[in-house]
Amino acid sequence: MLAVRPADFYHCRMDILSAPLIDPFARAIDYLRVSVTDRCDFRCVYCMSENMTFLPKADLLTLEELDRLCSTFVGMGVKKLRITGGEPLVRKGILTFFQAMSRHLASGALQELTLTTNGSQLRKYAADLAAVGVKRINVSLDTLDAAKFAQITRWGRLDQVLDGIQAAKDAGLRVKINAVALKGFNEDELFTLTDWCADQGHDLTFIEVMPMGDLGNEDRLDQYWSLKDLRSTIAARHRLTDLTVRTGGPARYVRVEETGQKIGFITPLTHNFCESCNRVRLTCTGELYMCLGQEDMADLRAPLRASPDDAALQAAIRAAIARKPKGHDFDYSRQTVAGKVTRHMSHTGG
Ligand code: SAM
Ligand code: SF4
């Protein structure tokens, strides 16, 4: 019989604990999106209802708990961390969290620390974010028309966001604008948006509206503007070259030959991008969603709070990754909406 020495057992256990996260479809999971709050200073119509009920603050993970969770993921091979929400920059003390996460950049364990924001607080935070090692940020902006901006965000002010974007640029942050393509809303601004981004040196990505949240009688079908149509409209004016570059994410990119500008398309509905999905999403209460478009999730708060030792937490993370589904079921074909999920985007983090 083979004798197993305690040292062998220890090394074997350490190997298992530090083995990369691979899901059942052989996708390496190295990207974590973390929603640090469900709250927001805007109420975008496709994201939140006007009278949102937010989680009691006591239900939220503390910043220390978020640190421990994220650090555990980094220890298990996560290389990219995107902080989102709700609006991440309205969470009290958020800069301390970014500062804490920057130690993983310094150690080389983490390759990128970034965030998705509505831009309203960037004037206050841009320089500090750049100082802790954030290099690129995504800012959501669907229109450059102040009245339409107020209509779509309900509570937002365009000038404040544009000023925030300028502050980010001044701080040396690279800005990517994310615009949700909305039929009858920003169709007429397609070239205003693309030209503005080209002038300002911002990358631009369009996103198809997804059937998420409390849809009531709406199903977003009336808002749905296929990016295939949007792309054809751009192609009628510009020469577009498909780029093979993939960021591991859902966006496909083209280069506008006349300006060199790069435009991305996130098309969960016309083009399923699940086969290359490398990400999972953590909510501010410690739920891990393995797919944005499915209801299954794993509770990581219980193992996190059960013991100061990370073994149970790591085991729960591995068990969750082993359940990552092949893909989502969003489908607008045949003029009905299939695969809806009732969660708001602000809960899972977009
Ligand atoms: N508050 C930040 C922001 O707006 O960038 C971060 C969170 S927000 C939920 C992240 C992204 O989700 C935004 O770009 C927003 O436009 C997008 N989003 C929200 N609801 C959506 C929906 N139903 N379909 C497509 N994108 C959506
Ligand atoms: Fe807030 Fe972002 Fe949702 Fe708009 S999309 S309501 S800014 S979380």
Tab-separated table of N, CA and C and ligand atoms in Angstrom, residues 33 35 37 39-42 44-48 83-89 115-119 138-142 177-182 207-213 215 220 223 268-269 292 332 343-350, ligand 1:
chain	number	residue	atom	x	y	z
A	33	ARG	N	-17.249	40.063	-12.157
A	33	ARG	CA	-17.933	41.358	-12.054
A	33	ARG	C	-18.587	41.426	-10.698
A	35	SER	N	-21.038	43.564	-8.150
A	35	SER	CA	-21.965	44.659	-7.885
A	35	SER	C	-21.815	45.037	-6.418
A	37	THR	N	-23.281	47.629	-4.874
A	37	THR	CA	-24.511	48.185	-4.310
A	37	THR	C	-25.637	47.992	-5.311
A	39	ARG	N	-28.037	50.237	-5.175
A	39	ARG	CA	-28.575	51.598	-5.228
A	39	ARG	C	-27.993	52.396	-6.386
A	40	CYS	N	-28.701	53.443	-6.741
A	40	CYS	CA	-28.235	54.276	-7.838
A	40	CYS	C	-28.853	55.651	-7.722
A	41	ASP	N	-28.148	56.647	-8.268
A	41	ASP	CA	-28.688	57.999	-8.279
A	41	ASP	C	-29.485	58.268	-9.560
A	42	PHE	N	-29.582	57.289	-10.456
A	42	PHE	CA	-30.431	57.394	-11.648
A	42	PHE	C	-31.524	56.326	-11.563
A	44	CYS	N	-32.765	54.618	-14.723
A	44	CYS	CA	-32.921	54.388	-16.168
A	44	CYS	C	-34.120	53.474	-16.431
A	45	VAL	N	-34.899	53.832	-17.442
A	45	VAL	CA	-36.193	53.172	-17.626
A	45	VAL	C	-36.066	51.676	-17.937
A	46	TYR	N	-34.962	51.283	-18.602
A	46	TYR	CA	-34.813	49.866	-18.956
A	46	TYR	C	-34.158	49.075	-17.832
A	47	CYS	N	-33.770	49.760	-16.767
A	47	CYS	CA	-33.013	49.115	-15.691
A	47	CYS	C	-33.796	49.070	-14.383
A	48	MET	N	-34.442	50.179	-14.041
A	48	MET	CA	-35.112	50.247	-12.737
A	48	MET	C	-36.511	50.799	-12.904
A	83	ILE	N	-15.883	46.452	-11.245
A	83	ILE	CA	-16.765	46.871	-10.162
A	83	ILE	C	-17.961	47.590	-10.790
A	84	THR	N	-19.163	47.166	-10.378
A	84	THR	CA	-20.355	47.733	-10.987
A	84	THR	C	-21.459	47.819	-9.935
A	85	GLY	N	-22.688	47.966	-10.377
A	85	GLY	CA	-23.789	48.072	-9.427
A	85	GLY	C	-25.112	47.844	-10.143
A	86	GLY	N	-26.086	48.529	-9.698
A	86	GLY	CA	-26.258	49.862	-9.174
A	86	GLY	C	-25.144	50.794	-9.646
A	87	GLU	N	-25.074	51.902	-8.988
A	87	GLU	CA	-23.979	52.812	-9.323
A	87	GLU	C	-22.859	52.616	-8.296
A	88	PRO	N	-21.728	52.023	-8.730
A	88	PRO	CA	-20.685	51.687	-7.753
A	88	PRO	C	-20.157	52.905	-6.994
A	89	LEU	N	-20.129	54.055	-7.652
A	89	LEU	CA	-19.507	55.218	-7.008
A	89	LEU	C	-20.442	55.906	-5.998
A	115	LEU	N	-14.142	49.634	-13.754
A	115	LEU	CA	-15.521	49.798	-13.294
A	115	LEU	C	-16.439	50.231	-14.427
A	116	THR	N	-17.721	49.987	-14.199
A	116	THR	CA	-18.763	50.492	-15.091
A	116	THR	C	-19.576	51.487	-14.282
A	117	THR	N	-19.739	52.678	-14.814
A	117	THR	CA	-20.369	53.748	-14.039
A	117	THR	C	-21.298	54.572	-14.920
A	118	ASN	N	-22.249	55.235	-14.271
A	118	ASN	CA	-23.086	56.169	-15.038
A	118	ASN	C	-22.405	57.528	-15.181
A	119	GLY	N	-21.264	57.705	-14.557
A	119	GLY	CA	-20.463	58.912	-14.762
A	119	GLY	C	-20.793	60.069	-13.835
A	138	ASN	N	-15.763	52.070	-18.141
A	138	ASN	CA	-16.914	52.120	-19.036
A	138	ASN	C	-17.917	53.117	-18.468
A	139	VAL	N	-18.371	54.026	-19.308
A	139	VAL	CA	-19.397	54.977	-18.874
A	139	VAL	C	-20.632	54.775	-19.747
A	140	SER	N	-21.779	54.636	-19.095
A	140	SER	CA	-23.015	54.406	-19.837
A	140	SER	C	-23.618	55.735	-20.251
A	141	LEU	N	-23.884	55.870	-21.534
A	141	LEU	CA	-24.426	57.135	-22.053
A	141	LEU	C	-25.179	56.818	-23.344
A	142	ASP	N	-26.498	57.007	-23.301
A	142	ASP	CA	-27.327	56.586	-24.438
A	142	ASP	C	-27.662	57.728	-25.380
A	177	ILE	N	-17.534	54.349	-23.993
A	177	ILE	CA	-18.945	54.684	-23.822
A	177	ILE	C	-19.783	53.452	-24.166
A	178	ASN	N	-20.714	53.116	-23.286
A	178	ASN	CA	-21.682	52.045	-23.557
A	178	ASN	C	-23.032	52.690	-23.808
A	179	ALA	N	-23.600	52.435	-24.967
A	179	ALA	CA	-24.917	53.006	-25.271
A	179	ALA	C	-25.898	51.873	-25.549
A	180	VAL	N	-27.022	51.883	-24.848
A	180	VAL	CA	-28.065	50.896	-25.138
A	180	VAL	C	-28.809	51.391	-26.379
A	181	ALA	N	-28.931	50.507	-27.365
A	181	ALA	CA	-29.617	50.878	-28.614
A	181	ALA	C	-31.118	50.763	-28.391
A	182	LEU	N	-31.806	51.883	-28.527
A	182	LEU	CA	-33.236	51.895	-28.215
A	182	LEU	C	-34.038	52.450	-29.383
A	207	ILE	N	-25.211	48.271	-27.065
A	207	ILE	CA	-25.748	47.081	-26.375
A	207	ILE	C	-27.214	46.920	-26.750
A	208	GLU	N	-27.609	45.708	-27.055
A	208	GLU	CA	-29.040	45.453	-27.281
A	208	GLU	C	-29.766	45.421	-25.943
A	209	VAL	N	-30.949	45.986	-25.919
A	209	VAL	CA	-31.704	46.016	-24.663
A	209	VAL	C	-32.153	44.594	-24.315
A	210	MET	N	-31.969	44.246	-23.040
A	210	MET	CA	-32.281	42.872	-22.618
A	210	MET	C	-33.560	42.834	-21.798
A	211	PRO	N	-34.285	41.731	-21.907
A	211	PRO	CA	-35.564	41.620	-21.191
A	211	PRO	C	-35.364	41.292	-19.723
A	212	MET	N	-34.914	42.294	-18.962
A	212	MET	CA	-34.638	42.051	-17.549
A	212	MET	C	-35.474	42.962	-16.678
A	213	GLY	N	-35.602	42.594	-15.417
A	213	GLY	CA	-36.260	43.463	-14.456
A	213	GLY	C	-37.760	43.289	-14.441
A	215	LEU	N	-40.824	43.936	-15.680
A	215	LEU	CA	-41.252	44.456	-16.982
A	215	LEU	C	-42.717	44.891	-17.010
A	220	ARG	N	-40.076	45.116	-23.529
A	220	ARG	CA	-38.888	45.690	-24.162
A	220	ARG	C	-38.841	45.436	-25.670
A	223	GLN	N	-38.850	48.432	-27.569
A	223	GLN	CA	-37.612	49.229	-27.479
A	223	GLN	C	-36.469	48.563	-28.241
A	268	PRO	N	-26.659	40.131	-27.282
A	268	PRO	CA	-27.124	38.902	-26.656
A	268	PRO	C	-28.285	38.286	-27.422
A	269	LEU	N	-28.971	39.107	-28.218
A	269	LEU	CA	-30.189	38.593	-28.851
A	269	LEU	C	-29.988	38.154	-30.285
A	292	LEU	N	-25.688	35.698	-16.627
A	292	LEU	CA	-26.540	36.890	-16.502
A	292	LEU	C	-27.993	36.561	-16.836
A	332	TYR	N	-35.730	37.100	-28.855
A	332	TYR	CA	-36.813	37.985	-29.289
A	332	TYR	C	-37.394	37.518	-30.626
A	343	ARG	N	-34.870	39.483	-12.459
A	343	ARG	CA	-33.898	40.306	-11.758
A	343	ARG	C	-33.666	41.594	-12.499
A	344	HIS	N	-33.436	42.659	-11.726
A	344	HIS	CA	-33.002	43.891	-12.378
A	344	HIS	C	-31.510	43.795	-12.664
A	345	MET	N	-31.097	44.486	-13.716
A	345	MET	CA	-29.676	44.524	-14.062
A	345	MET	C	-28.869	45.101	-12.897
A	346	SER	N	-29.483	46.031	-12.169
A	346	SER	CA	-28.762	46.667	-11.064
A	346	SER	C	-28.481	45.666	-9.938
A	347	HIS	N	-29.238	44.558	-9.909
A	347	HIS	CA	-29.016	43.562	-8.856
A	347	HIS	C	-27.784	42.710	-9.206
A	348	THR	N	-27.767	42.202	-10.445
A	348	THR	CA	-26.666	41.324	-10.836
A	348	THR	C	-25.429	42.120	-11.226
A	349	GLY	N	-25.636	43.339	-11.657
A	349	GLY	CA	-24.493	44.146	-12.098
A	349	GLY	C	-24.273	43.945	-13.584
A	350	GLY	N	-24.398	45.025	-14.345
A	350	GLY	CA	-24.295	44.899	-15.811
A	350	GLY	C	-22.854	44.932	-16.254
B	1	SAM	N1	-24.781	52.262	-13.000
B	1	SAM	C1	-23.728	51.832	-13.827
B	1	SAM	C2	-23.996	52.188	-15.282
B	1	SAM	O1	-25.120	52.569	-15.607
B	1	SAM	O2	-23.064	52.070	-16.065
B	1	SAM	C3	-23.401	50.370	-13.713
B	1	SAM	C4	-24.532	49.401	-13.605
B	1	SAM	S1	-25.593	49.301	-15.020
B	1	SAM	C5	-26.723	48.076	-14.490
B	1	SAM	C6	-24.558	48.513	-16.195
B	1	SAM	C7	-24.999	48.537	-17.612
B	1	SAM	O3	-26.187	47.797	-17.758
B	1	SAM	C8	-25.295	49.916	-18.179
B	1	SAM	O4	-24.484	50.125	-19.319
B	1	SAM	C9	-26.747	49.844	-18.585
B	1	SAM	O5	-27.005	50.591	-19.730
B	1	SAM	C10	-26.928	48.369	-18.805
B	1	SAM	N2	-28.323	47.924	-18.701
B	1	SAM	C11	-29.186	48.077	-17.686
B	1	SAM	N3	-30.377	47.504	-17.963
B	1	SAM	C12	-30.255	46.959	-19.199
B	1	SAM	C13	-31.131	46.233	-20.060
B	1	SAM	N4	-32.374	45.938	-19.705
B	1	SAM	N5	-30.651	45.842	-21.276
B	1	SAM	C14	-29.372	46.128	-21.663
B	1	SAM	N6	-28.513	46.808	-20.902
B	1	SAM	C15	-28.939	47.230	-19.685
